[in-house]
Amino acid sequence: DIQMTQSPSTLSASVGDRVTITCRASQSISPWLAWYQQKPGKAPRLLIHKASTLQSGVPSRFAASGSGTEFTLTISSLQADDFATYYCQQYSSSSATFGQGTKVEIK
Amino acid sequence: EVHLVESGGGLVQPGGSLRLSCAASGFTFSGFWMGWVRQAPGKGLEWVASMKLDGGDKYYVDSVKGRFTISRDNANNLLHLEVNSLRVEDTAVYYCVRVRGIVLLFDYWGQGTLVTVSS
């Protein structure tokens, strides 16, 4: 199985900050990498697919990049609505796996 | 608008069974793969199972193979997950998900149904 590792596990930031989350895969998965946002008590929401394609309706302050085994999600200017947990997910094989999550909290 | 509404969760003893259901609306159900993803309390996300349009091919995470069965009723826009031989570690919120294309990309999620396995 492909293992996904996110860093950091927790990130403390302020409104307006630029934040970056990293996701590493145990083998090459390009370009089959997605990012989800989850708020407490809510279902996850798809933000990014195919490593860098923004899902419809997602604000342009979200951007993602990467290839092979290393990927990043960047929020260019953190807004109050962005404090949440973010998960990466590979879908390159017949089984999908998620990273452990990165909680973005208020500094 | 796509809507996925799960039901069937509850408290069950170890070794017990439940049937989870997901009612889909707002899209052509028979035209999409569907699946289930779960989340244990305070933990991350785990893909559980997925199935093709007509139910021909089904895929499961290793930890549930032989215990869980995914099925669908395209006539009534329903997805099911039969969960048997439940273990304490199966305790989780189970989300119904729509799969985009033929890869395991989950573009819409239900609100989830909680399964608690405890004696």
GROMACS .gro file of C-alpha atoms in nm:
model
  226
    1ASP     CA    1   0.000   0.000   0.000
    2ILE     CA    2   0.107   0.357  -0.068
    3GLN     CA    3   0.174   0.551   0.253
    4MET     CA    4   0.108   0.925   0.273
    5THR     CA    5   0.289   1.146   0.524
    6GLN     CA    6   0.191   1.504   0.593
    7SER     CA    7   0.390   1.772   0.772
    8PRO     CA    8   0.349   1.947   0.997
    9SER     CA    9   0.077   1.776   1.201
   10THR     CA   10  -0.027   2.110   1.349
   11LEU     CA   11   0.036   2.458   1.220
   12SER     CA   12  -0.031   2.777   1.418
   13ALA     CA   13  -0.084   3.084   1.205
   14SER     CA   14  -0.254   3.421   1.195
   15VAL     CA   15  -0.503   3.569   0.953
   16GLY     CA   16  -0.312   3.697   0.653
   17ASP     CA   17  -0.024   3.451   0.687
   18ARG     CA   18   0.101   3.241   0.400
   19VAL     CA   19   0.096   2.875   0.501
   20THR     CA   20   0.232   2.566   0.333
   21ILE     CA   21   0.155   2.202   0.404
   22THR     CA   22   0.367   1.920   0.264
   23CYS     CA   23   0.257   1.571   0.167
   24ARG     CA   24   0.495   1.290   0.077
   25ALA     CA   25   0.407   0.958  -0.082
   26SER     CA   26   0.597   0.634  -0.033
   27GLN     CA   27   0.615   0.591  -0.412
   28SER     CA   28   0.545   0.801  -0.719
   29ILE     CA   29   0.177   0.890  -0.755
   30SER     CA   30   0.181   1.176  -1.004
   31PRO     CA   31  -0.057   1.337  -1.071
   32TRP     CA   32  -0.312   1.151  -0.862
   33LEU     CA   33  -0.306   1.364  -0.550
   34ALA     CA   34  -0.600   1.542  -0.388
   35TRP     CA   35  -0.639   1.784  -0.097
   36TYR     CA   36  -0.942   1.806   0.129
   37GLN     CA   37  -1.048   2.053   0.397
   38GLN     CA   38  -1.242   1.938   0.702
   39LYS     CA   39  -1.399   2.155   0.969
   40PRO     CA   40  -1.503   2.016   1.309
   41GLY     CA   41  -1.819   1.809   1.290
   42LYS     CA   42  -1.840   1.840   0.913
   43ALA     CA   43  -1.764   1.618   0.617
   44PRO     CA   44  -1.445   1.678   0.422
   45ARG     CA   45  -1.458   1.903   0.117
   46LEU     CA   46  -1.254   1.848  -0.198
   47LEU     CA   47  -1.025   2.145  -0.264
   48ILE     CA   48  -0.767   2.028  -0.517
   49HIS     CA   49  -0.736   1.730  -0.748
   50LYS     CA   50  -0.480   1.606  -0.997
   51ALA     CA   51  -0.212   1.764  -0.776
   52SER     CA   52  -0.285   2.124  -0.874
   53THR     CA   53  -0.637   2.162  -1.019
   54LEU     CA   54  -0.867   2.376  -0.808
   55GLN     CA   55  -1.212   2.231  -0.753
   56SER     CA   56  -1.496   2.456  -0.870
   57GLY     CA   57  -1.588   2.716  -0.609
   58VAL     CA   58  -1.261   2.697  -0.415
   59PRO     CA   59  -1.104   3.039  -0.352
   60SER     CA   60  -0.795   3.125  -0.554
   61ARG     CA   61  -0.588   3.178  -0.238
   62PHE     CA   62  -0.556   2.799  -0.236
   63ALA     CA   63  -0.288   2.658  -0.462
   64ALA     CA   64  -0.111   2.325  -0.486
   65SER     CA   65   0.181   2.181  -0.669
   66GLY     CA   66   0.416   1.888  -0.678
   67SER     CA   67   0.503   1.574  -0.864
   68GLY     CA   68   0.640   1.229  -0.808
   69THR     CA   69   0.633   1.180  -0.434
   70GLU     CA   70   0.633   1.534  -0.295
   71PHE     CA   71   0.341   1.775  -0.299
   72THR     CA   72   0.244   2.101  -0.130
   73LEU     CA   73  -0.072   2.293  -0.051
   74THR     CA   74  -0.033   2.667  -0.001
   75ILE     CA   75  -0.282   2.918   0.130
   76SER     CA   76  -0.154   3.254   0.015
   77SER     CA   77  -0.333   3.469   0.274
   78LEU     CA   78  -0.500   3.275   0.552
   79GLN     CA   79  -0.860   3.375   0.621
   80ALA     CA   80  -1.069   3.304   0.931
   81ASP     CA   81  -1.271   3.049   0.733
   82ASP     CA   82  -0.954   2.849   0.655
   83PHE     CA   83  -0.885   2.728   1.008
   84ALA     CA   84  -0.949   2.358   0.965
   85THR     CA   85  -0.776   2.024   0.915
   86TYR     CA   86  -0.633   1.947   0.573
   87TYR     CA   87  -0.577   1.599   0.431
   88CYS     CA   88  -0.389   1.484   0.125
   89GLN     CA   89  -0.500   1.167  -0.053
   90GLN     CA   90  -0.347   0.956  -0.325
   91TYR     CA   91  -0.571   0.789  -0.580
   92SER     CA   92  -0.314   0.637  -0.811
   93SER     CA   93  -0.401   0.278  -0.731
   94SER     CA   94  -0.708   0.063  -0.676
   95SER     CA   95  -0.692   0.160  -0.310
   96ALA     CA   96  -0.690   0.516  -0.181
   97THR     CA   97  -0.491   0.638   0.117
   98PHE     CA   98  -0.495   0.962   0.312
   99GLY     CA   99  -0.230   1.151   0.499
  100GLN     CA  100  -0.277   1.183   0.874
  101GLY     CA  101  -0.395   1.541   0.847
  102THR     CA  102  -0.261   1.888   0.925
  103LYS     CA  103  -0.456   2.103   1.167
  104VAL     CA  104  -0.429   2.473   1.093
  105GLU     CA  105  -0.507   2.659   1.413
  106ILE     CA  106  -0.522   3.018   1.521
  107LYS     CA  107  -0.195   3.150   1.661
  108GLU     CA  108  -2.735   1.995  -0.627
  109VAL     CA  109  -2.570   1.671  -0.519
  110HIS     CA  110  -2.700   1.529  -0.192
  111LEU     CA  111  -2.584   1.217  -0.013
  112VAL     CA  112  -2.769   1.118   0.303
  113GLU     CA  113  -2.647   0.828   0.514
  114SER     CA  114  -2.850   0.626   0.761
  115GLY     CA  115  -2.828   0.301   0.955
  116GLY     CA  116  -2.556   0.375   1.207
  117GLY     CA  117  -2.588   0.298   1.575
  118LEU     CA  118  -2.450   0.117   1.875
  119VAL     CA  119  -2.368  -0.249   1.822
  120GLN     CA  120  -2.180  -0.510   2.021
  121PRO     CA  121  -1.855  -0.662   1.898
  122GLY     CA  122  -1.934  -0.934   1.647
  123GLY     CA  123  -2.258  -0.767   1.548
  124SER     CA  124  -2.383  -0.637   1.216
  125LEU     CA  125  -2.538  -0.328   1.066
  126ARG     CA  126  -2.654  -0.217   0.723
  127LEU     CA  127  -2.560   0.137   0.630
  128SER     CA  128  -2.747   0.310   0.351
  129CYS     CA  129  -2.689   0.622   0.145
  130ALA     CA  130  -2.965   0.796  -0.048
  131ALA     CA  131  -2.830   0.992  -0.342
  132SER     CA  132  -2.994   1.275  -0.533
  133GLY     CA  133  -2.908   1.561  -0.765
  134PHE     CA  134  -2.708   1.357  -1.015
  135THR     CA  135  -2.737   1.048  -1.234
  136PHE     CA  136  -2.654   0.789  -0.970
  137SER     CA  137  -2.605   0.503  -1.216
  138GLY     CA  138  -2.336   0.705  -1.395
  139PHE     CA  139  -2.093   0.723  -1.104
  140TRP     CA  140  -1.878   0.492  -0.900
  141MET     CA  141  -1.964   0.525  -0.530
  142GLY     CA  142  -1.786   0.445  -0.207
  143TRP     CA  143  -1.749   0.472   0.168
  144VAL     CA  144  -1.484   0.649   0.374
  145ARG     CA  145  -1.468   0.632   0.753
  146GLN     CA  146  -1.320   0.838   1.032
  147ALA     CA  147  -1.262   0.705   1.382
  148PRO     CA  148  -1.328   0.957   1.661
  149GLY     CA  149  -1.050   1.216   1.666
  150LYS     CA  150  -0.860   1.036   1.390
  151GLY     CA  151  -0.794   1.072   1.019
  152LEU     CA  152  -0.976   0.950   0.712
  153GLU     CA  153  -0.970   0.592   0.584
  154TRP     CA  154  -1.110   0.474   0.252
  155VAL     CA  155  -1.323   0.163   0.313
  156ALA     CA  156  -1.484   0.044  -0.010
  157SER     CA  157  -1.582   0.147  -0.361
  158MET     CA  158  -1.780  -0.003  -0.644
  159LYS     CA  159  -1.830   0.047  -1.014
  160LEU     CA  160  -2.141   0.170  -1.192
  161ASP     CA  161  -2.321  -0.161  -1.224
  162GLY     CA  162  -2.173  -0.322  -0.916
  163GLY     CA  163  -1.952  -0.549  -1.120
  164ASP     CA  164  -1.623  -0.462  -0.950
  165LYS     CA  165  -1.586  -0.390  -0.582
  166TYR     CA  166  -1.279  -0.280  -0.390
  167TYR     CA  167  -1.209  -0.290  -0.017
  168VAL     CA  168  -0.939  -0.184   0.225
  169ASP     CA  169  -0.763  -0.495   0.357
  170SER     CA  170  -0.891  -0.450   0.713
  171VAL     CA  171  -1.256  -0.501   0.612
  172LYS     CA  172  -1.224  -0.764   0.339
  173GLY     CA  173  -1.451  -1.059   0.411
  174ARG     CA  174  -1.650  -0.862   0.670
  175PHE     CA  175  -1.795  -0.566   0.479
  176THR     CA  176  -1.996  -0.577   0.156
  177ILE     CA  177  -2.073  -0.277  -0.062
  178SER     CA  178  -2.376  -0.285  -0.292
  179ARG     CA  179  -2.598  -0.048  -0.485
  180ASP     CA  180  -2.955  -0.018  -0.608
  181ASN     CA  181  -2.942   0.199  -0.917
  182ALA     CA  182  -3.322   0.192  -0.960
  183ASN     CA  183  -3.367   0.367  -0.625
  184ASN     CA  184  -3.042   0.568  -0.609
  185LEU     CA  185  -2.921   0.383  -0.301
  186LEU     CA  186  -2.577   0.272  -0.186
  187HIS     CA  187  -2.537   0.021   0.095
  188LEU     CA  188  -2.260  -0.107   0.317
  189GLU     CA  189  -2.323  -0.431   0.502
  190VAL     CA  190  -2.089  -0.439   0.800
  191ASN     CA  191  -2.048  -0.774   0.974
  192SER     CA  192  -1.826  -0.920   1.245
  193LEU     CA  193  -1.779  -0.572   1.380
  194ARG     CA  194  -1.479  -0.490   1.595
  195VAL     CA  195  -1.420  -0.208   1.841
  196GLU     CA  196  -1.175  -0.059   1.591
  197ASP     CA  197  -1.456  -0.025   1.334
  198THR     CA  198  -1.606   0.252   1.547
  199ALA     CA  199  -1.619   0.555   1.321
  200VAL     CA  200  -1.829   0.799   1.126
  201TYR     CA  201  -1.897   0.639   0.790
  202TYR     CA  202  -1.923   0.879   0.498
  203CYS     CA  203  -2.089   0.798   0.167
  204VAL     CA  204  -1.886   0.945  -0.118
  205ARG     CA  205  -1.933   0.998  -0.488
  206VAL     CA  206  -1.634   0.892  -0.691
  207ARG     CA  207  -1.525   1.109  -0.981
  208GLY     CA  208  -1.435   0.913  -1.290
  209ILE     CA  209  -1.273   0.574  -1.257
  210VAL     CA  210  -1.018   0.677  -0.999
  211LEU     CA  211  -1.078   0.701  -0.625
  212LEU     CA  212  -1.129   1.077  -0.612
  213PHE     CA  213  -1.413   1.169  -0.378
  214ASP     CA  214  -1.587   1.483  -0.501
  215TYR     CA  215  -1.901   1.479  -0.287
  216TRP     CA  216  -1.950   1.357   0.069
  217GLY     CA  217  -2.253   1.288   0.284
  218GLN     CA  218  -2.279   1.412   0.641
  219GLY     CA  219  -2.188   1.070   0.781
  220THR     CA  220  -2.345   0.811   1.008
  221LEU     CA  221  -2.183   0.702   1.334
  222VAL     CA  222  -2.118   0.337   1.404
  223THR     CA  223  -2.018   0.260   1.761
  224VAL     CA  224  -1.894  -0.089   1.844
  225SER     CA  225  -1.891  -0.146   2.217
  226SER     CA  226  -1.998  -0.401   2.474
   0.00000   0.00000   0.00000
